[in-house]
mmCIF file of C-alpha atoms and ligand atoms in Angstrom:
data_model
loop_
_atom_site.group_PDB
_atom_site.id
_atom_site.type_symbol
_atom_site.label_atom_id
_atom_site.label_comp_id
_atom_site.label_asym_id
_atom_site.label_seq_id
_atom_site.Cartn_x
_atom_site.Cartn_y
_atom_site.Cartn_z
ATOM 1 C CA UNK V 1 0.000 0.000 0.000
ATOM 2 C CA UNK V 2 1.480 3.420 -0.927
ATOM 3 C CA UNK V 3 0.632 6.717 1.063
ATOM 4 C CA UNK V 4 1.540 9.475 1.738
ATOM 5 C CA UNK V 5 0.230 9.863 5.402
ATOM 6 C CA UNK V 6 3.459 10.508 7.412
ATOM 7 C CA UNK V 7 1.693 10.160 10.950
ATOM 8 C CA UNK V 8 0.627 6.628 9.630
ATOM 9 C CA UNK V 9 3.959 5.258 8.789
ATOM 10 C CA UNK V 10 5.334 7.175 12.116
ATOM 11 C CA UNK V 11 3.135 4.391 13.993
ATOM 12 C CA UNK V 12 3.742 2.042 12.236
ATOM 13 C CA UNK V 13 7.414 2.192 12.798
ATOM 14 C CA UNK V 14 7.352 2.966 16.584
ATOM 15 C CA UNK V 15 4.852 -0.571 16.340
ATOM 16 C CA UNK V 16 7.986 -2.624 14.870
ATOM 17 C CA UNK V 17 7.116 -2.565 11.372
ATOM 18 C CA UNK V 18 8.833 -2.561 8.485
ATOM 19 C CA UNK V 19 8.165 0.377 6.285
ATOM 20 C CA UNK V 20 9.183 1.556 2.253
ATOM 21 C CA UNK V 21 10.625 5.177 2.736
ATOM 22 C CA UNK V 22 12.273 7.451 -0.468
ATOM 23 C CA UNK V 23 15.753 8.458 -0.924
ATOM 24 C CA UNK V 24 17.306 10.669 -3.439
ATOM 25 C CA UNK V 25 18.630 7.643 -4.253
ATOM 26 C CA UNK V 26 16.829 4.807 -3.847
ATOM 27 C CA UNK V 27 13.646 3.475 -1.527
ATOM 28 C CA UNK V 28 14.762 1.569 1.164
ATOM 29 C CA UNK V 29 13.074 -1.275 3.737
ATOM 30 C CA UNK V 30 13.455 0.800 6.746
ATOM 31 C CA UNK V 31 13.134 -0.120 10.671
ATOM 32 C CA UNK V 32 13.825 0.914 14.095
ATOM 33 C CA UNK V 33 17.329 0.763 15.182
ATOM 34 C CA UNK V 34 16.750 0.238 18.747
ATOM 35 C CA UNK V 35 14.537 -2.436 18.141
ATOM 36 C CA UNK V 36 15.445 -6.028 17.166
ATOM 37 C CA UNK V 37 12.791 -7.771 15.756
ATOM 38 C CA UNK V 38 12.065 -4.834 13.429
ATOM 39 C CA UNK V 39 15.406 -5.202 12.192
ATOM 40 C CA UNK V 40 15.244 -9.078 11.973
ATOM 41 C CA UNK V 41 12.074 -8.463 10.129
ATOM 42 C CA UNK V 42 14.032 -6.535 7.544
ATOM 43 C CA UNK V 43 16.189 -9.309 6.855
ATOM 44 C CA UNK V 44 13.464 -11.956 6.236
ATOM 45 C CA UNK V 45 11.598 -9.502 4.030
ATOM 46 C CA UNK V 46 14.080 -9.152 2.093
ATOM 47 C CA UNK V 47 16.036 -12.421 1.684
ATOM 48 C CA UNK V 48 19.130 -10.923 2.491
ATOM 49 C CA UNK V 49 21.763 -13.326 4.329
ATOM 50 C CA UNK V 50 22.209 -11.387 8.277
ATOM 51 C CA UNK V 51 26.155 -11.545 7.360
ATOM 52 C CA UNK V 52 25.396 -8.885 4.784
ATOM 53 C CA UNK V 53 25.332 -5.367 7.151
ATOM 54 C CA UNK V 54 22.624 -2.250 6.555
ATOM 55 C CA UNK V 55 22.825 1.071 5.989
ATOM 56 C CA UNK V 56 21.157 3.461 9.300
ATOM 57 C CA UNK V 57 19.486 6.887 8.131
ATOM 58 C CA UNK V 58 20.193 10.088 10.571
ATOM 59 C CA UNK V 59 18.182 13.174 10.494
ATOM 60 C CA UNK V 60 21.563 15.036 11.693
ATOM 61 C CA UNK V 61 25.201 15.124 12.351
ATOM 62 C CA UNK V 62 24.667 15.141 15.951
ATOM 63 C CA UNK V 63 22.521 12.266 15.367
ATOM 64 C CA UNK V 64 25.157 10.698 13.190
ATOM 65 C CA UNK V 65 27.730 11.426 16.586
ATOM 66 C CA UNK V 66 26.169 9.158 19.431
ATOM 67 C CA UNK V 67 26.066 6.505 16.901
ATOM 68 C CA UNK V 68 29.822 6.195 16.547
ATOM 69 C CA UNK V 69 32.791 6.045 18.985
ATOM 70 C CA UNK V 70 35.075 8.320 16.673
ATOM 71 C CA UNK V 71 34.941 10.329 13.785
ATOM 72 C CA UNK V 72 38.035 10.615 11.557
ATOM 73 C CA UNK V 73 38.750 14.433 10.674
ATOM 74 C CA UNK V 74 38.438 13.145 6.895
ATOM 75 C CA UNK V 75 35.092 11.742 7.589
ATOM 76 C CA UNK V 76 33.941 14.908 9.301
ATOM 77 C CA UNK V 77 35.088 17.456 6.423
ATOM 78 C CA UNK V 78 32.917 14.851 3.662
ATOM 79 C CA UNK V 79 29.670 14.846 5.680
ATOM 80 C CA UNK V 80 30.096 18.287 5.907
ATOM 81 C CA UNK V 81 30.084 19.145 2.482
ATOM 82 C CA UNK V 82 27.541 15.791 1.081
ATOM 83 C CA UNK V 83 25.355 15.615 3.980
ATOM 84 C CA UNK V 84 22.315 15.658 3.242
ATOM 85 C CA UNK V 85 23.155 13.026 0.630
ATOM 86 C CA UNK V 86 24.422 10.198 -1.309
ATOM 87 C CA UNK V 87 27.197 9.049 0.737
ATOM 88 C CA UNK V 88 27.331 6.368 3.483
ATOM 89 C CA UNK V 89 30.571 6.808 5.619
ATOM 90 C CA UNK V 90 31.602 3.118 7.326
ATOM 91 C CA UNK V 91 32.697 4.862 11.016
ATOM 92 C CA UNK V 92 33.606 2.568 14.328
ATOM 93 C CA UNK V 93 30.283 2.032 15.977
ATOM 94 C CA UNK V 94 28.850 3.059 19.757
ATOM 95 C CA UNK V 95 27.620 0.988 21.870
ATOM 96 C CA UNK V 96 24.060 1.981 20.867
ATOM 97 C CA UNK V 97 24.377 -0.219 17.430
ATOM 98 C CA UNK V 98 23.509 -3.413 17.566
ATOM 99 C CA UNK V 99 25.652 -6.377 16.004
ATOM 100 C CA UNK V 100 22.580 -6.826 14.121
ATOM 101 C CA UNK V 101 22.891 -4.376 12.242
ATOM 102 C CA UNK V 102 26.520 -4.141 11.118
ATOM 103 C CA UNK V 103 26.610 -8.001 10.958
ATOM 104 C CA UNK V 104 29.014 -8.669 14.115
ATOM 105 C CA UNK V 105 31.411 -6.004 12.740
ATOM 106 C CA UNK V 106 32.620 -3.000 14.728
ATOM 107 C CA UNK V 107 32.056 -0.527 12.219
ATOM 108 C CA UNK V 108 28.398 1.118 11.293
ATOM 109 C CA UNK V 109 27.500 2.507 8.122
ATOM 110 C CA UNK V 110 25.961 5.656 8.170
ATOM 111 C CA UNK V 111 24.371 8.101 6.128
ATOM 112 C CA UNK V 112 21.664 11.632 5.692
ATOM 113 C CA UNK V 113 19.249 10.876 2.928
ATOM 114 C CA UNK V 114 18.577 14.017 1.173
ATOM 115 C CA UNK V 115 15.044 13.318 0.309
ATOM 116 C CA UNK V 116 12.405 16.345 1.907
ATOM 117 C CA UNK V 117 10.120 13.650 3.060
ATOM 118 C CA UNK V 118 12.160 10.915 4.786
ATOM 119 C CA UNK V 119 14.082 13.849 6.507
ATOM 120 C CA UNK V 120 10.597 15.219 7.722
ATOM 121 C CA UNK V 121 9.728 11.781 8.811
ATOM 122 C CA UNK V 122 13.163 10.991 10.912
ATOM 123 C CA UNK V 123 12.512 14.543 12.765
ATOM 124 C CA UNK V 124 9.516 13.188 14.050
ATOM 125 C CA UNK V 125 11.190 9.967 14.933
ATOM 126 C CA UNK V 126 12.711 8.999 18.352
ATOM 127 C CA UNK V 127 15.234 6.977 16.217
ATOM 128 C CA UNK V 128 17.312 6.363 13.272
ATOM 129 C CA UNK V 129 16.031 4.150 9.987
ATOM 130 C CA UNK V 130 18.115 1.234 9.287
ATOM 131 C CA UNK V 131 17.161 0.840 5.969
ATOM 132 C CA UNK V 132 18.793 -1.447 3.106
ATOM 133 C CA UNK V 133 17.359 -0.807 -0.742
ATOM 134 C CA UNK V 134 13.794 -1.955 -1.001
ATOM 135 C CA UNK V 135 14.252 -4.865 -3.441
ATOM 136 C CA UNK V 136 14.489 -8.729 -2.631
ATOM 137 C CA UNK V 137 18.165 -10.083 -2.467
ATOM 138 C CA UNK V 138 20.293 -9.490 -5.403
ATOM 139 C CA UNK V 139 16.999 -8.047 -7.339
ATOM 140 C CA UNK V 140 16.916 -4.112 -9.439
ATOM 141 C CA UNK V 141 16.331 -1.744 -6.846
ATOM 142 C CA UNK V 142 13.482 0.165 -6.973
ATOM 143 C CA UNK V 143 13.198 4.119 -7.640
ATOM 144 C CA UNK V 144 9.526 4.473 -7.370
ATOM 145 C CA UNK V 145 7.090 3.494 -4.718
ATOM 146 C CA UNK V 146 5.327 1.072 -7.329
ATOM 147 C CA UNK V 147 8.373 -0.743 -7.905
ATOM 148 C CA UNK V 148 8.257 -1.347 -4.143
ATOM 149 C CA UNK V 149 4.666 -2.205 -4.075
ATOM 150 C CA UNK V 150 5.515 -4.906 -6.948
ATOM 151 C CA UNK V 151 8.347 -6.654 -4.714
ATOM 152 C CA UNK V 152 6.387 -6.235 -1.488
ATOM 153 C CA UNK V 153 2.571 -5.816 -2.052
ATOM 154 C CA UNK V 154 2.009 -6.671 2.210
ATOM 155 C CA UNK V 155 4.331 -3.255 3.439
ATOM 156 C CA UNK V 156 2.990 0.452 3.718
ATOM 157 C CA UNK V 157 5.280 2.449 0.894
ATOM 158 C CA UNK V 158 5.618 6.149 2.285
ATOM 159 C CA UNK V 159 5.276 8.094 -1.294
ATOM 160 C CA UNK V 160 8.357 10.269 -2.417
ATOM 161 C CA UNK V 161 7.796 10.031 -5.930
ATOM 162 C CA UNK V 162 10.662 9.037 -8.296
ATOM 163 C CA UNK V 163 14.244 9.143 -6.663
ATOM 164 C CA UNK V 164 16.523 11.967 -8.400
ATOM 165 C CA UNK V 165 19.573 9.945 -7.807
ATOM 166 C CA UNK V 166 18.449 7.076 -8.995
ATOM 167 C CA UNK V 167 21.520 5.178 -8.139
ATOM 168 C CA UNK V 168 23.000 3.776 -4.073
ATOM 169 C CA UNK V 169 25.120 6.137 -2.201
ATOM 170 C CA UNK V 170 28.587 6.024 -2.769
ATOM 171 C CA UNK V 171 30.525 3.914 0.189
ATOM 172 C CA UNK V 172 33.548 5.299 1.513
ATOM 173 C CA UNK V 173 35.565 3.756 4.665
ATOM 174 C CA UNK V 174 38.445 5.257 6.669
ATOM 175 C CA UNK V 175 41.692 3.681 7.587
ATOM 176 C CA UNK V 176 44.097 5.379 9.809
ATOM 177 C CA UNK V 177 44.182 9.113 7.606
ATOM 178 C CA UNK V 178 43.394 6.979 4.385
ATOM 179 C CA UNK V 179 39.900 7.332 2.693
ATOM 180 C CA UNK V 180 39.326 3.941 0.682
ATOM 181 C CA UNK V 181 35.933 3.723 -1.885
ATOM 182 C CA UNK V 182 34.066 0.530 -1.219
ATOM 183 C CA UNK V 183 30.979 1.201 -3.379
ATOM 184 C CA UNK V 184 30.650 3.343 -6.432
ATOM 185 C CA UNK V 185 27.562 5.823 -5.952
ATOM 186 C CA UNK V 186 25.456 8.145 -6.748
ATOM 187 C CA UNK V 187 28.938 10.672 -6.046
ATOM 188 C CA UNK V 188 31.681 10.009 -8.596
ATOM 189 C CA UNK V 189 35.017 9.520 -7.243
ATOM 190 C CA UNK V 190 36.377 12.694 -8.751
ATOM 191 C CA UNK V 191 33.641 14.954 -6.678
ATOM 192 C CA UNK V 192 34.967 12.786 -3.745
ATOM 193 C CA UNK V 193 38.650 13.575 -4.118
ATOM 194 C CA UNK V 194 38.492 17.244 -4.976
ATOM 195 C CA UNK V 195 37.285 17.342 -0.862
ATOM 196 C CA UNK V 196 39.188 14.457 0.339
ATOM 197 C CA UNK V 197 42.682 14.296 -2.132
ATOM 198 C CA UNK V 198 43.494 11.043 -3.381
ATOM 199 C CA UNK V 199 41.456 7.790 -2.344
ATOM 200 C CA UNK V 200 42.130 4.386 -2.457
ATOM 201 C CA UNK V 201 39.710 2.319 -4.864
ATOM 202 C CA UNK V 202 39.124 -1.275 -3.036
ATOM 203 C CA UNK V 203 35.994 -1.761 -5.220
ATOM 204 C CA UNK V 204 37.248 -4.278 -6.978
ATOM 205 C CA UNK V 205 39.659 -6.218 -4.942
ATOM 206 C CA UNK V 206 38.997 -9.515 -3.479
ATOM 207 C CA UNK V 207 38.952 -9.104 -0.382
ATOM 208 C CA UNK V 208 35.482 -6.443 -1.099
ATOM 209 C CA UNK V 209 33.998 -9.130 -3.275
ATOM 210 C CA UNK V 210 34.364 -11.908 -0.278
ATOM 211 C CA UNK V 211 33.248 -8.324 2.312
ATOM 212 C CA UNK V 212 29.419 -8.577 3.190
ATOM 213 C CA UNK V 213 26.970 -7.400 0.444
ATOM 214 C CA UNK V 214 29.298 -6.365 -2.295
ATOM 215 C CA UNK V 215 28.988 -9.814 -4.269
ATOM 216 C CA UNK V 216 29.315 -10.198 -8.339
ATOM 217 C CA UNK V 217 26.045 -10.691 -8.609
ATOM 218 C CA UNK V 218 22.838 -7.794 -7.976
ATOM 219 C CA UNK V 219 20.697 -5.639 -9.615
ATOM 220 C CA UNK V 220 19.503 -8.550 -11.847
ATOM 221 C CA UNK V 221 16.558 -8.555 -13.606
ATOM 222 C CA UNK V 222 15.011 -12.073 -14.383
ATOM 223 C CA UNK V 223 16.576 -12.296 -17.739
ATOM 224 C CA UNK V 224 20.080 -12.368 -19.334
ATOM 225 C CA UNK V 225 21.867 -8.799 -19.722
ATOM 226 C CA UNK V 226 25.199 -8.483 -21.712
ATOM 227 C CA UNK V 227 27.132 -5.092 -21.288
ATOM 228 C CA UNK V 228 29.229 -3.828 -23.986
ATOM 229 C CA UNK V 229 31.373 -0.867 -26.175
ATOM 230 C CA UNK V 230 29.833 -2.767 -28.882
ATOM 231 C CA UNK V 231 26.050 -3.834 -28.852
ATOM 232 C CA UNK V 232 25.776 -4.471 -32.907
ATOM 233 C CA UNK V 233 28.635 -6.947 -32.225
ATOM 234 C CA UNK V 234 26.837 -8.332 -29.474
ATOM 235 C CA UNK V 235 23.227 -8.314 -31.157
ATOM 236 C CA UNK V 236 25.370 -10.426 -34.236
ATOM 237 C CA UNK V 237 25.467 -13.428 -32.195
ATOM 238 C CA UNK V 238 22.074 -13.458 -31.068
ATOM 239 C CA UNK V 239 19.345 -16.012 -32.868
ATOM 240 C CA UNK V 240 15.604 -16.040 -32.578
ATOM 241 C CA UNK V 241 15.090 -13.754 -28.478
ATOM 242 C CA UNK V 242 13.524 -11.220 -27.619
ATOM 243 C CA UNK V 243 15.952 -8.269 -27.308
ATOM 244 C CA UNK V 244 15.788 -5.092 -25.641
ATOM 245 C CA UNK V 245 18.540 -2.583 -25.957
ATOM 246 C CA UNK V 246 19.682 -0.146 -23.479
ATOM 247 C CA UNK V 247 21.612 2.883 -25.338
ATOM 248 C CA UNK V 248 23.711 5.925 -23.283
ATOM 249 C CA UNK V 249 22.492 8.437 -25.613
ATOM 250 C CA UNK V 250 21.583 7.468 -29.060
ATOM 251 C CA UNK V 251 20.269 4.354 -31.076
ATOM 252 C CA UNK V 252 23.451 3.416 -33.133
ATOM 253 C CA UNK V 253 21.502 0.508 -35.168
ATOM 254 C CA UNK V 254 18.281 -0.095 -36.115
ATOM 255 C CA UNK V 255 17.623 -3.684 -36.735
ATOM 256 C CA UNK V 256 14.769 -5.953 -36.978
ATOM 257 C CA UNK V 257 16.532 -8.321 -34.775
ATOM 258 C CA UNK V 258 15.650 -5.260 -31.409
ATOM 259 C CA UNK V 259 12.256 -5.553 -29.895
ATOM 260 C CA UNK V 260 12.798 -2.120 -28.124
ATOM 261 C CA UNK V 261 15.338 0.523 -28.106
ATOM 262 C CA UNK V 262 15.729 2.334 -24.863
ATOM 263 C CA UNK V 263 17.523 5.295 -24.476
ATOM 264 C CA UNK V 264 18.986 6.594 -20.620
ATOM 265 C CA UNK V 265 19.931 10.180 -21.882
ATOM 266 C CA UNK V 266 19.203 11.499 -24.831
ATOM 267 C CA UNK V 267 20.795 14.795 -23.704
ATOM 268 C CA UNK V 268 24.401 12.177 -23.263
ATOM 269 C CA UNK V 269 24.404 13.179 -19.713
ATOM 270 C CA UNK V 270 25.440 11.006 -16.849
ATOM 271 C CA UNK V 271 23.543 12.259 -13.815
ATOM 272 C CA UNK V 272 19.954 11.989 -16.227
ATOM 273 C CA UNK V 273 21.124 8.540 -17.230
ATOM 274 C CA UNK V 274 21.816 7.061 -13.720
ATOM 275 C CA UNK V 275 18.512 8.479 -12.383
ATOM 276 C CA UNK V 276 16.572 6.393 -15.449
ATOM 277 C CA UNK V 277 18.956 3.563 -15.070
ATOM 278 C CA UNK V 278 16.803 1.165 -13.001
ATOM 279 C CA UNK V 279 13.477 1.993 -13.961
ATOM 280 C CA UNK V 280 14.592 1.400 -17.671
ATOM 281 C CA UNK V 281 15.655 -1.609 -16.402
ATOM 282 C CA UNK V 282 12.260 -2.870 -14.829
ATOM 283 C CA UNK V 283 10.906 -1.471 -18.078
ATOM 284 C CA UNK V 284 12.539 -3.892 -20.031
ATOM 285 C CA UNK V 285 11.914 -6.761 -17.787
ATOM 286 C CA UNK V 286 7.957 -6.208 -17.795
ATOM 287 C CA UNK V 287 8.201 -5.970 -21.717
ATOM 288 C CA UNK V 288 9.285 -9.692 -21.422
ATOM 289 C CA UNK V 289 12.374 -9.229 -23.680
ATOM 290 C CA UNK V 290 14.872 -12.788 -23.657
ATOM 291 C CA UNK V 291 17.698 -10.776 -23.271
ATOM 292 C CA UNK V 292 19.287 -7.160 -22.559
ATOM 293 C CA UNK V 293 22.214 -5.456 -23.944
ATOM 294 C CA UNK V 294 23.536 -2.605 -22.172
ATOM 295 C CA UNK V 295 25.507 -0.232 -24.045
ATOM 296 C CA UNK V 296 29.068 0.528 -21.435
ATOM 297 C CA UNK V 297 29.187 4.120 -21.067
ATOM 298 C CA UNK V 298 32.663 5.666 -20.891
ATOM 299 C CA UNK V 299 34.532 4.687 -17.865
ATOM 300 C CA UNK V 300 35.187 7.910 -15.381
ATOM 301 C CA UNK V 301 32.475 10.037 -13.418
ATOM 302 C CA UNK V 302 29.093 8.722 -12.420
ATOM 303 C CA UNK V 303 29.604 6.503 -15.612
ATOM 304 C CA UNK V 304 31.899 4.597 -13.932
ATOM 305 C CA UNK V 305 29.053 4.073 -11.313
ATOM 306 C CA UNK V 306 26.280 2.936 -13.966
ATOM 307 C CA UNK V 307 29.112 0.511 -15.790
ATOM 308 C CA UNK V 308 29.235 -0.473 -12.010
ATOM 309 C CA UNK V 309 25.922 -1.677 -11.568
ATOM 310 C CA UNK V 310 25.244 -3.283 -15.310
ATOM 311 C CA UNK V 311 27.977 -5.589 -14.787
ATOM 312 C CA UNK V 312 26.665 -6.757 -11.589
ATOM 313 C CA UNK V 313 23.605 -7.391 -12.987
ATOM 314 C CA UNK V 314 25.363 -9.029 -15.704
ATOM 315 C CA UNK V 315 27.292 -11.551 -13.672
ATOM 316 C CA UNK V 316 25.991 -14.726 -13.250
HETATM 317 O O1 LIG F 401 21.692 4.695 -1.321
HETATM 318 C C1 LIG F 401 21.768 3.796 -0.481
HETATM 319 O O2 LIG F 401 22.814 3.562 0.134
HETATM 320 C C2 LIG F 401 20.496 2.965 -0.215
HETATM 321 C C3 LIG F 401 19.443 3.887 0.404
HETATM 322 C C4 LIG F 401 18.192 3.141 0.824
HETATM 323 O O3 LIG F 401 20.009 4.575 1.487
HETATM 324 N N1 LIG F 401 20.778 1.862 0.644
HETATM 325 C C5 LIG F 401 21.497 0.759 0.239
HETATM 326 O O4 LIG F 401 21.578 -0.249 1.183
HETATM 327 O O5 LIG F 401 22.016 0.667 -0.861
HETATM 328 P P1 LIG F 401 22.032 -1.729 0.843
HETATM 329 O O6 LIG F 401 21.810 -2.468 2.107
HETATM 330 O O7 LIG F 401 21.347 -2.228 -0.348
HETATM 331 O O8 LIG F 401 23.569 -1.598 0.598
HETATM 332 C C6 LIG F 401 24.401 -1.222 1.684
HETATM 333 C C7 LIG F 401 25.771 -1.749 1.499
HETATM 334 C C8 LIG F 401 25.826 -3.272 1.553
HETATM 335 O O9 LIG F 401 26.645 -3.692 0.487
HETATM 336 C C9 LIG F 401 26.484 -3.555 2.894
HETATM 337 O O10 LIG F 401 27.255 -4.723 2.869
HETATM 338 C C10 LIG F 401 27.347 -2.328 3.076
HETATM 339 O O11 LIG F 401 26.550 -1.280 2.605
HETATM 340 N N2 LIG F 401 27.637 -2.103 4.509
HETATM 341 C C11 LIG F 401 26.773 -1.823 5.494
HETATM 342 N N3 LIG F 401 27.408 -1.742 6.684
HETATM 343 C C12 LIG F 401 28.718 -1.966 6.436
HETATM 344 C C13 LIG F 401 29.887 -2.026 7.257
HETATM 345 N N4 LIG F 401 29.828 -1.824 8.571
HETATM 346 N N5 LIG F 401 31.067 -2.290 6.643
HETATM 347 C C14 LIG F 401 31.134 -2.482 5.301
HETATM 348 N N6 LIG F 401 30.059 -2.440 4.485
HETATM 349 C C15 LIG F 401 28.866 -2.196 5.036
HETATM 350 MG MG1 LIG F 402 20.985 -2.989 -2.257
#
């Protein structure tokens, strides 16, 4: 059920419930942090192993403070300048986090959505909003309360229309004066370093693929997806599917062989083509196209982000 009656999800949450709230970047399965079987009821929801940590939601930095038992000066000087926003900061936790939540670790991951009605909601809250993305295990994530309401028909959706972001935070973690990237976001790596200098990018090393939620595979939708430079090269070795292509900013081929063209940005802009990014994608699923080819956008910015995320979803 979607609404947009804020006192109604308030209760609902201070009941235990599990709630759908917006983000600028996506909608997330929220819950009580202070309370354990709303968080355990996150986790069954979902179908998301308990090893696999969540994100909790402030309304403030002083918020953000009792949750953590220190706060590295680099940390400080990027939730100064993104908060609100789409960046999560992975800080040593207080003892008011439960092991729950960060999956037995000592560290919490934190962030300030920057959405006008989730903020509005956590003022009137007594607590912070654990919240992971509001999609079943390794699904698309939703950036609109229907998708929600498709995964999860039985939760109250609080309406925040469609998320500007369109894309997960950007995960950043702190070691000794050292800022390392965990997860590519909705805040490209060089906005990150003009505040911050150089970072290290663990991304894509082993030991993050092994780390808690940051597997191959996610985002999927139910049917294949290739990503490529090349999609006519691609489309060549396909026989008798259904295919849907997803194009950056132009269709480069027009063949009978493609069901449906898609295009993210017609304008060739990145921030317009992450926001579209996953609804194009459940798009394409409904149509009931075989298979998807993503056209690779060029590799730096937030297209480093959307590459990101289409080759999860392409992993198998
Ligand atoms: O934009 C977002 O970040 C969205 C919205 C709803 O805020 N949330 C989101 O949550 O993407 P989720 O649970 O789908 O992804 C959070 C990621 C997971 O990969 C999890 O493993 C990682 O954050 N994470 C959480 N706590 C962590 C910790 N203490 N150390 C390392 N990684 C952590
Ligand atoms: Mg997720």
């Amino acid at each position: 059920m979607i609404t947009s009656d804020l006192s109604f999800v308030k209760d609902q949450l201070e009941r235990g419930e599990v709630v759908g709230i917006p983000t600028e970047t996506v909608y997330g399965l929220a819950a009580n942090i202070y309370d354990e079987q709303a968080i355990a009821k996150i986790f069954t929801t979902k179908g998301r192993p308990n090893t696999n940590p969540l994100i909790v939601h402030v309304k403030s930095m002083d918020q953000a403070r009792t949750l953590v038992s220190h706060f590295p000066a680099k940390a400080s000087i990027l939730a100064e300048r993104f908060w609100p926003g789409p960046l999560t900061l992975i800080l040593p936790k207080s003892d008011l986090i439960s092991a729950a939540i960060t999956a037995q670790q000592s560290t919490v991951a934190i962030r300030m959505p920057n959405h006008k009605t989730t903020l509005a909601l956590l003022e009137t809250l007594d607590f912070p909003l654990a919240a992971p993305s509001a999609n079943p295990y390794n699904r698309i994530s939703p950036t609109r309360a229907a998708h929600v309401e498709a995964y999860f028909p039985q939760i109250p959706i609080l309406e925040g229309g469609n998320c500007e972001a369109g894309v997960e935070s950007t995960i950043l973690s702190f070691d000794e004066d050292e800022v390392v990237l965990l997860r590519h976001g909705a805040i490209s790596i060089e906005d990150i370093e003009a505040e911050a200098g150089r970072i290290l990018d663990r991304t894509s090393s082993e030991s993050v693929h092994l780390a808690p939620g940051r597997s191959k595979k996610h985002y999927s939708p139910l049917c294949e997806l290739i990503i490529s430079y090349e999609p006519l090269f691609m489309l060549s070795a396909v026989q008798e599917k259904k295919v849907g292509i997803l194009w950056f900013s132009e269709v480069k081929i027009d063949s009978p062989k493609v069901a449906i063209n898609h295009i993210l940005s017609p304008s060739g802009s990145f921030k317009e083509a992450a926001a579209h990014m996953y609804d194009a994608l459940h798009q394409l699923e409904k149509s009931g196209v075989e298979l998807i080819i993503v056209e690779r956008l060029p590799n730096y910015n937030l297209g480093r982000t959307i590459n990101d995320r289409f080759e999860r979803a392409a992993a198998k």
